Short mmCIF file of N, CA and C in Angstrom, two decimals:
data_model
loop_
_atom_site.label_atom_id
_atom_site.label_comp_id
_atom_site.label_asym_id
_atom_site.label_seq_id
_atom_site.Cartn_x
_atom_site.Cartn_y
_atom_site.Cartn_z
N MET W 1 68.63 78.71 114.54
CA MET W 1 69.32 79.92 114.74
C MET W 1 69.30 80.59 113.24
N LYS W 2 68.91 81.98 113.17
CA LYS W 2 68.96 82.75 111.86
C LYS W 2 70.15 83.52 111.78
N VAL W 3 70.89 83.45 110.78
CA VAL W 3 72.00 84.01 110.42
C VAL W 3 71.76 85.15 109.38
N ILE W 4 72.12 86.44 109.83
CA ILE W 4 72.09 87.57 108.90
C ILE W 4 73.30 88.03 108.53
N SER W 5 73.40 88.22 107.34
CA SER W 5 74.80 88.84 106.81
C SER W 5 75.02 90.21 107.30
N LEU W 6 76.22 90.58 107.38
CA LEU W 6 76.66 91.98 107.92
C LEU W 6 76.20 93.00 106.93
N HIS W 7 76.30 92.66 105.59
CA HIS W 7 76.12 93.68 104.52
C HIS W 7 74.50 93.90 104.61
N LYS W 8 73.79 92.93 104.78
CA LYS W 8 72.26 92.89 104.77
C LYS W 8 72.04 93.97 106.08
N GLU W 9 72.54 93.75 107.17
CA GLU W 9 72.22 94.49 108.25
C GLU W 9 72.62 95.93 107.99
N GLU W 10 73.77 96.09 107.37
CA GLU W 10 74.14 97.57 107.13
C GLU W 10 73.34 98.23 106.23
N LYS W 11 72.73 97.49 105.05
CA LYS W 11 71.79 98.00 104.16
C LYS W 11 70.64 98.30 104.91
N GLU W 12 70.05 97.60 105.75
CA GLU W 12 68.90 97.78 106.30
C GLU W 12 69.02 99.08 107.36
N LEU W 13 70.05 99.15 107.98
CA LEU W 13 70.36 100.28 108.98
C LEU W 13 70.38 101.41 107.98
N ILE W 14 71.02 101.60 106.77
CA ILE W 14 71.00 102.73 106.05
C ILE W 14 69.49 103.15 105.70
N GLU W 15 68.78 102.11 105.31
CA GLU W 15 67.35 102.33 104.88
C GLU W 15 66.64 102.95 105.90
N LEU W 16 66.90 102.32 107.11
CA LEU W 16 66.20 103.12 108.26
C LEU W 16 66.74 104.51 108.40
N ALA W 17 67.92 104.58 108.28
CA ALA W 17 68.42 106.10 108.57
C ALA W 17 67.86 107.04 107.65
N VAL W 18 67.73 106.56 106.21
CA VAL W 18 67.03 107.47 105.23
C VAL W 18 65.82 107.86 105.46
N GLU W 19 64.92 107.04 106.30
CA GLU W 19 63.65 107.27 106.84
C GLU W 19 63.46 108.10 107.94
N ASN W 20 64.94 108.69 108.29
CA ASN W 20 64.99 109.57 109.73
C ASN W 20 64.68 108.93 111.00
N ASN W 21 65.07 107.57 110.89
CA ASN W 21 65.04 106.86 112.19
C ASN W 21 66.32 107.12 112.89
N ARG W 22 66.04 107.85 114.06
CA ARG W 22 67.18 108.35 114.99
C ARG W 22 67.90 107.34 115.48
N HIS W 23 67.42 106.32 115.90
CA HIS W 23 68.21 105.16 116.27
C HIS W 23 69.35 104.62 115.23
N ALA W 24 68.78 104.44 114.14
CA ALA W 24 69.73 104.03 113.05
C ALA W 24 70.71 104.91 112.80
N GLN W 25 70.33 106.18 112.72
CA GLN W 25 71.29 107.24 112.47
C GLN W 25 72.33 107.24 113.68
N HIS W 26 71.89 107.16 114.88
CA HIS W 26 72.86 107.07 115.97
C HIS W 26 73.95 106.07 115.91
N GLN W 27 73.29 104.72 115.46
CA GLN W 27 74.25 103.62 115.32
C GLN W 27 75.24 103.73 114.10
N ILE W 28 74.77 104.39 113.17
CA ILE W 28 75.91 104.64 112.13
C ILE W 28 76.88 105.73 112.69
N TYR W 29 76.52 106.65 113.25
CA TYR W 29 77.15 107.85 113.78
C TYR W 29 78.42 107.02 114.85
N SER W 30 77.88 106.24 115.74
CA SER W 30 78.80 105.69 116.75
C SER W 30 79.62 104.65 116.10
N LYS W 31 79.30 103.93 115.01
CA LYS W 31 80.24 103.08 114.30
C LYS W 31 81.21 103.84 113.57
N TYR W 32 80.98 104.87 113.06
CA TYR W 32 82.00 105.44 112.21
C TYR W 32 82.68 106.72 112.70
N ALA W 33 82.04 107.39 113.82
CA ALA W 33 82.62 108.59 114.21
C ALA W 33 84.20 108.60 114.69
N PRO W 34 84.62 107.44 115.39
CA PRO W 34 85.92 107.57 115.86
C PRO W 34 86.81 107.44 114.51
N LYS W 35 86.59 106.73 113.57
CA LYS W 35 87.42 106.65 112.24
C LYS W 35 87.46 107.98 111.54
N MET W 36 86.29 108.40 111.45
CA MET W 36 86.02 109.65 110.72
C MET W 36 86.60 110.93 111.38
N LEU W 37 86.53 111.12 112.59
CA LEU W 37 87.45 112.06 113.35
C LEU W 37 88.82 112.04 113.00
N SER W 38 89.53 110.74 113.01
CA SER W 38 90.82 110.65 112.69
C SER W 38 91.23 111.01 111.28
N VAL W 39 90.08 110.79 110.40
CA VAL W 39 90.17 111.26 108.98
C VAL W 39 90.14 112.92 108.88
N CYS W 40 89.25 113.45 109.57
CA CYS W 40 89.18 114.97 109.83
C CYS W 40 90.51 115.51 110.28
N ARG W 41 91.16 114.88 111.25
CA ARG W 41 92.14 115.12 112.09
C ARG W 41 93.37 115.09 111.18
N GLN W 42 93.55 114.30 110.36
CA GLN W 42 94.54 114.28 109.36
C GLN W 42 94.82 115.68 108.61
N TYR W 43 93.66 116.39 108.44
CA TYR W 43 93.81 117.58 107.64
C TYR W 43 93.70 118.86 108.44
N ILE W 44 92.90 118.68 109.61
CA ILE W 44 92.90 119.77 110.60
C ILE W 44 93.63 119.40 111.76
N LYS W 45 94.34 120.41 112.17
CA LYS W 45 95.44 120.21 113.16
C LYS W 45 94.83 120.23 114.52
N ASP W 46 93.65 121.24 114.86
CA ASP W 46 93.12 121.51 116.07
C ASP W 46 91.81 120.41 116.11
N VAL W 47 92.15 119.44 117.22
CA VAL W 47 91.13 118.38 117.45
C VAL W 47 89.68 118.89 117.64
N HIS W 48 89.44 120.05 118.11
CA HIS W 48 88.01 120.59 118.41
C HIS W 48 87.46 121.08 116.94
N GLN W 49 88.35 121.67 116.11
CA GLN W 49 87.90 122.00 114.73
C GLN W 49 87.75 120.79 114.03
N ALA W 50 88.49 119.75 114.33
CA ALA W 50 88.24 118.51 113.50
C ALA W 50 86.98 117.86 113.74
N GLU W 51 86.78 117.97 114.94
CA GLU W 51 85.44 117.37 115.66
C GLU W 51 84.18 118.25 115.11
N ASP W 52 84.26 119.41 114.86
CA ASP W 52 83.27 120.32 114.19
C ASP W 52 83.00 119.88 112.99
N ILE W 53 84.06 119.76 112.16
CA ILE W 53 84.02 119.32 110.72
C ILE W 53 83.35 118.05 110.59
N MET W 54 83.85 116.99 111.44
CA MET W 54 83.11 115.75 111.26
C MET W 54 81.59 115.79 111.61
N ILE W 55 81.21 116.66 112.55
CA ILE W 55 79.88 116.72 112.77
C ILE W 55 79.12 117.23 111.49
N THR W 56 79.81 118.37 110.92
CA THR W 56 78.96 118.88 109.95
C THR W 56 78.97 117.89 108.78
N ALA W 57 80.09 117.19 108.57
CA ALA W 57 80.26 116.29 107.44
C ALA W 57 79.15 115.13 107.79
N PHE W 58 78.91 114.75 108.95
CA PHE W 58 77.86 113.73 109.19
C PHE W 58 76.53 114.26 109.04
N MET W 59 76.18 115.58 109.10
CA MET W 59 74.97 116.05 108.86
C MET W 59 74.85 116.04 107.26
N LYS W 60 75.93 116.21 106.52
CA LYS W 60 75.73 116.02 105.04
C LYS W 60 75.65 114.55 104.61
N VAL W 61 76.26 113.59 105.44
CA VAL W 61 75.97 112.17 105.24
C VAL W 61 74.51 111.86 105.41
N PHE W 62 73.82 112.40 106.51
CA PHE W 62 72.47 111.92 106.73
C PHE W 62 71.57 112.63 105.70
N THR W 63 71.91 113.78 105.24
CA THR W 63 71.16 114.65 104.31
C THR W 63 71.24 113.78 103.11
N ASN W 64 72.35 113.37 102.63
CA ASN W 64 72.59 112.74 101.42
C ASN W 64 72.58 111.14 101.44
N LEU W 65 72.16 110.96 102.51
CA LEU W 65 72.26 109.16 102.42
C LEU W 65 71.27 108.51 101.41
N LYS W 66 70.27 109.21 101.12
CA LYS W 66 69.33 108.60 100.12
C LYS W 66 70.08 108.39 98.66
N ASN W 67 71.19 109.07 98.54
CA ASN W 67 72.02 109.08 97.24
C ASN W 67 73.04 108.04 97.29
N PHE W 68 73.27 107.37 98.49
CA PHE W 68 74.28 106.23 98.31
C PHE W 68 73.57 105.11 97.67
N LYS W 69 74.36 104.50 96.61
CA LYS W 69 73.93 103.60 95.66
C LYS W 69 74.24 102.12 96.19
N HIS W 70 74.78 101.95 97.24
CA HIS W 70 75.08 100.49 97.63
C HIS W 70 76.14 99.88 96.74
N GLU W 71 76.84 100.59 95.93
CA GLU W 71 77.77 99.93 94.99
C GLU W 71 79.13 99.91 95.52
N GLY W 72 79.49 100.68 96.46
CA GLY W 72 80.89 100.59 96.99
C GLY W 72 80.80 100.44 98.55
N SER W 73 81.88 100.80 98.97
CA SER W 73 81.93 100.71 100.53
C SER W 73 81.29 101.93 101.13
N PHE W 74 80.28 101.58 102.12
CA PHE W 74 79.77 102.59 102.77
C PHE W 74 80.79 103.55 103.70
N GLU W 75 81.66 102.95 104.22
CA GLU W 75 82.59 103.70 105.07
C GLU W 75 83.41 104.64 104.15
N GLY W 76 83.76 103.95 102.83
CA GLY W 76 84.65 104.88 101.90
C GLY W 76 83.76 106.00 101.39
N TRP W 77 82.56 105.85 101.42
CA TRP W 77 81.53 107.03 101.00
C TRP W 77 81.42 108.10 101.91
N ILE W 78 81.25 107.51 103.13
CA ILE W 78 81.37 108.49 104.31
C ILE W 78 82.93 109.20 104.47
N ARG W 79 83.90 108.42 104.26
CA ARG W 79 85.28 109.16 104.36
C ARG W 79 85.53 110.10 103.14
N ARG W 80 84.93 109.92 102.11
CA ARG W 80 85.13 111.02 100.93
C ARG W 80 84.35 112.31 101.41
N ILE W 81 83.08 112.04 102.08
CA ILE W 81 82.63 113.30 102.37
C ILE W 81 83.26 114.02 103.45
N MET W 82 83.98 113.19 104.45
CA MET W 82 84.77 113.87 105.60
C MET W 82 86.06 114.52 104.87
N ILE W 83 86.63 113.98 103.84
CA ILE W 83 87.87 114.62 103.27
C ILE W 83 87.27 115.93 102.63
N ASN W 84 86.25 115.64 101.91
CA ASN W 84 85.89 117.03 101.10
C ASN W 84 85.44 117.98 102.04
N GLU W 85 84.89 117.84 103.16
CA GLU W 85 84.36 118.82 104.17
C GLU W 85 85.63 119.40 104.79
N SER W 86 86.67 118.59 105.03
CA SER W 86 88.02 119.11 105.63
C SER W 86 88.65 120.07 104.58
N ILE W 87 88.66 119.56 103.31
CA ILE W 87 89.29 120.56 102.36
C ILE W 87 88.60 121.75 102.24
N SER W 88 87.15 121.64 102.21
CA SER W 88 86.47 122.80 102.13
C SER W 88 86.57 123.93 103.31
N PHE W 89 86.96 123.30 104.30
CA PHE W 89 87.04 124.03 105.50
C PHE W 89 88.43 124.74 105.30
N ILE W 90 89.37 124.15 104.93
CA ILE W 90 90.66 124.73 104.68
C ILE W 90 90.46 125.76 103.74
N ARG W 91 90.01 125.49 102.68
CA ARG W 91 89.87 126.65 101.64
C ARG W 91 89.13 127.89 102.04
N VAL W 92 88.05 127.52 102.88
CA VAL W 92 87.37 128.77 103.61
C VAL W 92 88.23 129.58 104.34
N GLN W 93 89.26 128.95 105.07
CA GLN W 93 90.14 129.72 105.97
C GLN W 93 91.27 130.39 105.00
N LYS W 94 91.29 129.96 103.87
CA LYS W 94 92.44 130.65 102.86
C LYS W 94 93.59 130.44 103.53
N LYS W 95 94.00 129.13 104.20
CA LYS W 95 95.09 128.70 104.67
C LYS W 95 96.03 128.11 103.68
N VAL W 96 95.65 127.72 102.49
CA VAL W 96 96.61 126.82 101.71
C VAL W 96 96.98 127.67 100.45
N LYS W 97 98.10 127.51 100.18
CA LYS W 97 98.66 128.01 99.10
C LYS W 97 99.53 126.98 98.20
N PHE W 98 99.24 126.98 96.99
CA PHE W 98 100.10 125.92 96.16
C PHE W 98 100.89 126.61 95.22
N LEU W 99 102.08 126.39 95.21
CA LEU W 99 103.18 127.13 94.36
C LEU W 99 103.48 126.09 93.33
N GLU W 100 103.49 126.55 92.07
CA GLU W 100 103.74 125.92 90.71
C GLU W 100 105.20 125.89 90.79
N ASP W 101 105.85 124.55 90.72
CA ASP W 101 107.33 124.37 90.74
C ASP W 101 107.61 123.98 89.39
N GLU W 102 108.18 124.83 88.56
CA GLU W 102 108.45 124.50 87.11
C GLU W 102 109.78 123.57 86.99
N ASN W 103 110.71 123.56 88.01
CA ASN W 103 111.87 122.97 88.18
C ASN W 103 111.82 121.80 88.80
N PHE W 104 110.69 121.19 88.89
CA PHE W 104 110.33 120.02 89.78
C PHE W 104 110.74 118.69 89.15
N VAL W 105 111.61 117.85 89.94
CA VAL W 105 111.96 116.46 89.45
C VAL W 105 111.65 115.54 90.69
N GLU W 106 110.90 114.73 90.08
CA GLU W 106 110.33 113.63 91.06
C GLU W 106 111.37 112.75 91.54
N GLU W 107 111.43 112.62 92.93
CA GLU W 107 112.43 111.70 93.62
C GLU W 107 111.91 110.68 94.02
N LYS W 108 112.52 109.43 94.16
CA LYS W 108 112.20 108.40 94.84
C LYS W 108 112.10 108.61 96.30
N ALA W 109 111.05 108.06 96.93
CA ALA W 109 110.70 108.12 98.24
C ALA W 109 111.72 107.17 99.08
N ASN W 110 112.37 107.85 100.12
CA ASN W 110 113.11 107.11 101.04
C ASN W 110 112.37 106.57 102.18
N ASN W 111 112.47 105.20 102.38
CA ASN W 111 111.82 104.54 103.68
C ASN W 111 112.59 104.78 104.86
N ILE W 112 112.18 105.55 105.84
CA ILE W 112 112.89 105.81 107.00
C ILE W 112 112.17 104.82 107.93
N GLU W 113 112.95 103.96 108.85
CA GLU W 113 112.26 103.08 109.82
C GLU W 113 111.83 104.02 110.94
N SER W 114 110.52 103.59 111.14
CA SER W 114 109.96 104.44 112.23
C SER W 114 110.19 103.98 113.61
N GLN W 115 110.77 104.81 114.27
CA GLN W 115 110.99 104.42 115.81
C GLN W 115 110.25 105.51 116.65
N PHE W 116 109.16 106.14 115.81
CA PHE W 116 108.44 107.13 116.52
C PHE W 116 106.99 106.76 116.75
N SER W 117 106.43 107.39 117.82
CA SER W 117 104.98 107.00 118.22
C SER W 117 104.08 107.64 117.13
N VAL W 118 102.86 107.31 117.06
CA VAL W 118 101.92 107.81 116.39
C VAL W 118 101.71 109.23 116.59
N GLU W 119 101.91 109.72 117.80
CA GLU W 119 101.76 111.21 118.12
C GLU W 119 102.94 111.89 117.53
N ASP W 120 104.15 111.30 117.40
CA ASP W 120 105.19 111.94 116.79
C ASP W 120 104.97 112.15 115.30
N ILE W 121 104.58 111.11 114.74
CA ILE W 121 104.31 111.08 113.25
C ILE W 121 103.23 112.14 113.00
N GLN W 122 102.15 112.10 113.69
CA GLN W 122 101.04 113.09 113.62
C GLN W 122 101.63 114.63 113.73
N PHE W 123 102.40 114.84 114.82
CA PHE W 123 103.08 116.06 114.99
C PHE W 123 103.86 116.47 113.61
N LEU W 124 104.63 115.73 113.12
CA LEU W 124 105.48 115.92 111.96
C LEU W 124 104.67 116.18 110.91
N ILE W 125 103.55 115.44 110.51
CA ILE W 125 102.59 115.83 109.53
C ILE W 125 101.78 117.17 109.71
N ASP W 126 101.38 117.32 110.91
CA ASP W 126 100.74 118.55 111.20
C ASP W 126 101.50 119.83 111.06
N ASN W 127 102.80 119.77 111.08
CA ASN W 127 103.89 120.83 110.94
C ASN W 127 103.94 121.06 109.38
N LEU W 128 103.44 120.37 108.46
CA LEU W 128 103.79 120.57 107.13
C LEU W 128 102.88 121.87 106.66
N PRO W 129 103.15 122.60 105.83
CA PRO W 129 102.27 123.73 105.37
C PRO W 129 101.01 122.99 104.79
N ASP W 130 99.95 123.68 104.82
CA ASP W 130 98.61 123.04 104.53
C ASP W 130 98.76 122.50 103.05
N GLY W 131 99.10 123.01 102.17
CA GLY W 131 99.19 122.48 100.86
C GLY W 131 99.88 121.23 100.69
N TYR W 132 101.08 121.10 101.41
CA TYR W 132 101.82 119.78 101.57
C TYR W 132 101.18 118.86 102.10
N LYS W 133 100.32 119.24 103.35
CA LYS W 133 99.76 118.26 104.23
C LYS W 133 98.54 117.68 103.44
N MET W 134 97.67 118.46 102.64
CA MET W 134 96.62 117.89 102.00
C MET W 134 96.97 116.93 100.92
N VAL W 135 98.03 117.32 100.07
CA VAL W 135 98.33 116.40 99.06
C VAL W 135 98.90 115.23 99.66
N PHE W 136 99.83 115.21 100.59
CA PHE W 136 100.47 114.20 101.28
C PHE W 136 99.32 113.20 101.78
N ASN W 137 98.43 113.70 102.50
CA ASN W 137 97.48 112.84 103.09
C ASN W 137 96.61 112.23 101.95
N LEU W 138 96.25 113.06 100.97
CA LEU W 138 95.43 112.38 99.79
C LEU W 138 96.21 111.23 98.97
N TYR W 139 97.36 111.45 98.92
CA TYR W 139 98.23 110.50 98.07
C TYR W 139 98.66 109.54 99.04
N CYS W 140 99.29 109.73 99.97
CA CYS W 140 100.00 108.62 100.95
C CYS W 140 99.11 108.03 101.81
N ILE W 141 98.02 108.65 102.40
CA ILE W 141 97.12 108.12 103.44
C ILE W 141 95.85 107.58 102.71
N GLU W 142 95.19 108.37 101.87
CA GLU W 142 94.01 108.01 101.41
C GLU W 142 94.17 107.17 99.93
N GLY W 143 95.44 107.20 99.30
CA GLY W 143 95.47 106.50 98.14
C GLY W 143 95.05 107.04 96.79
N TYR W 144 94.73 108.38 96.72
CA TYR W 144 94.25 109.07 95.48
C TYR W 144 95.39 109.33 94.53
N LYS W 145 95.23 109.30 93.27
CA LYS W 145 96.13 109.48 92.31
C LYS W 145 96.45 110.91 92.12
N HIS W 146 97.56 111.42 91.45
CA HIS W 146 97.77 112.79 91.38
C HIS W 146 96.71 113.49 90.47
N GLN W 147 96.19 112.79 89.53
CA GLN W 147 95.12 113.32 88.59
C GLN W 147 93.88 113.62 89.52
N GLU W 148 93.51 112.67 90.41
CA GLU W 148 92.41 112.89 91.27
C GLU W 148 92.35 113.99 92.26
N ILE W 149 93.62 114.11 92.73
CA ILE W 149 93.97 115.10 93.54
C ILE W 149 94.05 116.35 93.00
N ALA W 150 94.46 116.56 91.79
CA ALA W 150 94.72 117.71 91.10
C ALA W 150 93.16 118.42 90.81
N GLN W 151 92.37 117.30 90.40
CA GLN W 151 90.84 117.72 90.30
C GLN W 151 90.28 118.05 91.44
N MET W 152 90.47 117.39 92.55
CA MET W 152 89.71 117.86 93.93
C MET W 152 90.29 119.11 94.41
N LEU W 153 91.55 119.62 94.27
CA LEU W 153 92.13 120.67 94.83
C LEU W 153 92.13 121.83 93.89
N GLY W 154 91.67 121.48 92.43
CA GLY W 154 91.74 122.66 91.58
C GLY W 154 93.15 123.07 91.14
N ILE W 155 94.03 122.21 91.07
CA ILE W 155 95.38 122.38 90.89
C ILE W 155 96.16 121.55 89.48
N SER W 156 97.05 121.83 89.10
CA SER W 156 97.59 120.96 88.00
C SER W 156 98.09 119.71 88.64
N GLU W 157 98.25 118.53 87.89
CA GLU W 157 98.70 117.34 88.32
C GLU W 157 100.31 117.52 88.68
N GLY W 158 100.97 118.23 87.84
CA GLY W 158 102.44 118.55 88.22
C GLY W 158 102.45 119.33 89.60
N THR W 159 101.51 120.18 89.98
CA THR W 159 101.78 120.90 91.28
C THR W 159 101.41 119.71 92.28
N SER W 160 100.65 118.96 92.05
CA SER W 160 100.21 117.83 93.14
C SER W 160 101.68 117.05 93.27
N LYS W 161 102.21 116.60 92.21
CA LYS W 161 103.37 116.06 92.42
C LYS W 161 104.51 116.80 93.07
N SER W 162 104.70 117.93 92.70
CA SER W 162 105.54 118.85 93.37
C SER W 162 105.24 119.12 94.97
N GLN W 163 104.08 119.27 95.16
CA GLN W 163 103.66 119.28 96.71
C GLN W 163 103.88 118.03 97.55
N LEU W 164 103.67 117.07 96.83
CA LEU W 164 104.09 115.80 97.41
C LEU W 164 105.68 115.63 97.65
N SER W 165 106.40 115.94 96.77
CA SER W 165 107.77 115.76 96.76
C SER W 165 108.43 116.72 97.94
N HIS W 166 107.81 117.93 97.80
CA HIS W 166 108.36 118.86 98.96
C HIS W 166 107.86 118.38 100.37
N ALA W 167 106.62 117.83 100.49
CA ALA W 167 106.12 117.43 101.72
C ALA W 167 106.97 116.22 102.28
N ARG W 168 107.45 115.37 101.18
CA ARG W 168 108.30 114.13 101.66
C ARG W 168 109.75 114.71 102.16
N LYS W 169 110.11 115.64 101.42
CA LYS W 169 111.44 116.25 101.71
C LYS W 169 111.42 116.88 103.13
N MET W 170 110.41 117.54 103.37
CA MET W 170 110.34 118.30 104.61
C MET W 170 110.12 117.24 105.84
N LEU W 171 109.36 116.17 105.57
CA LEU W 171 109.25 115.32 106.49
C LEU W 171 110.48 114.49 106.87
N GLN W 172 111.24 114.16 105.71
CA GLN W 172 112.61 113.61 106.09
C GLN W 172 113.39 114.40 106.83
N ASP W 173 113.56 115.75 106.35
CA ASP W 173 114.46 116.63 107.23
C ASP W 173 113.90 116.54 108.73
N ASN W 174 112.68 116.78 109.05
CA ASN W 174 112.06 116.97 110.38
C ASN W 174 112.19 115.46 111.03
N VAL W 175 112.26 114.43 110.32
CA VAL W 175 112.36 113.09 111.01
C VAL W 175 113.92 113.08 111.50
N LEU W 176 114.82 113.47 110.63
CA LEU W 176 116.18 113.52 111.08
C LEU W 176 116.35 114.51 112.31
N LYS W 177 115.78 115.58 112.11
CA LYS W 177 115.97 116.58 113.42
C LYS W 177 115.32 115.88 114.70
N LEU W 178 114.23 115.31 114.53
CA LEU W 178 113.56 114.67 115.77
C LEU W 178 114.31 113.41 116.23
N LYS W 179 114.89 112.72 115.11
CA LYS W 179 115.90 111.63 115.63
C LYS W 179 117.01 112.06 116.52
N ASN W 180 117.68 113.07 115.84
CA ASN W 180 118.79 113.82 116.49
C ASN W 180 118.49 114.29 117.92
N TYR W 181 117.40 114.89 118.06
CA TYR W 181 116.90 115.54 119.31
C TYR W 181 116.80 114.35 120.14
N GLN W 182 116.12 113.32 119.80
CA GLN W 182 115.92 112.22 120.75
C GLN W 182 117.18 111.49 121.20
N ASN W 183 118.02 111.48 120.22
CA ASN W 183 119.42 110.94 120.71
C ASN W 183 120.27 111.73 121.42
N GLY W 184 119.94 113.08 121.53
CA GLY W 184 120.76 114.07 122.22
C GLY W 184 121.91 114.56 121.30
N THR W 185 121.75 114.50 120.00
CA THR W 185 122.84 115.02 119.17
C THR W 185 122.54 116.21 118.44
N GLU W 186 121.49 116.86 118.85
CA GLU W 186 121.18 118.11 118.28
C GLU W 186 120.80 119.17 119.47
#
């Protein structure tokens, strides 16, 4: 029995997809589309728009596949394209505003035990203003540093920190409201 490493299979699949092999491209799409839809959905509230963004981003993935250097995670490379495409969409819509907060003082994050469903949490994140939501997702979900976020969004590092702090505060307030609502005390 011949054992083929998964990494080698993925590399061969990518090489076939670079040569416009539709079956290989379909396999890549099928493998990563569900995860990437949820990445786009983190930034785009409407699931149909998020799906459109994901499809557009996959077109960029296949167009630029020849540029993938096999030096890092292939999934991470695709994820970055999804994030950039989502941010570009929001910018084009001109829905995002970043306010410079000169009186900003960074607060420690409070851990609130979650008794909420994934849908509840997504609802709370969706209701953040777009600027807060983008910075929150990039920092808390994707793990980018404030310097990287500032560079990606064309804002200062201080603005990134301020947006995150405001997002956390708003989430905490809304979690309390949701908790009170569910307990019948509001």
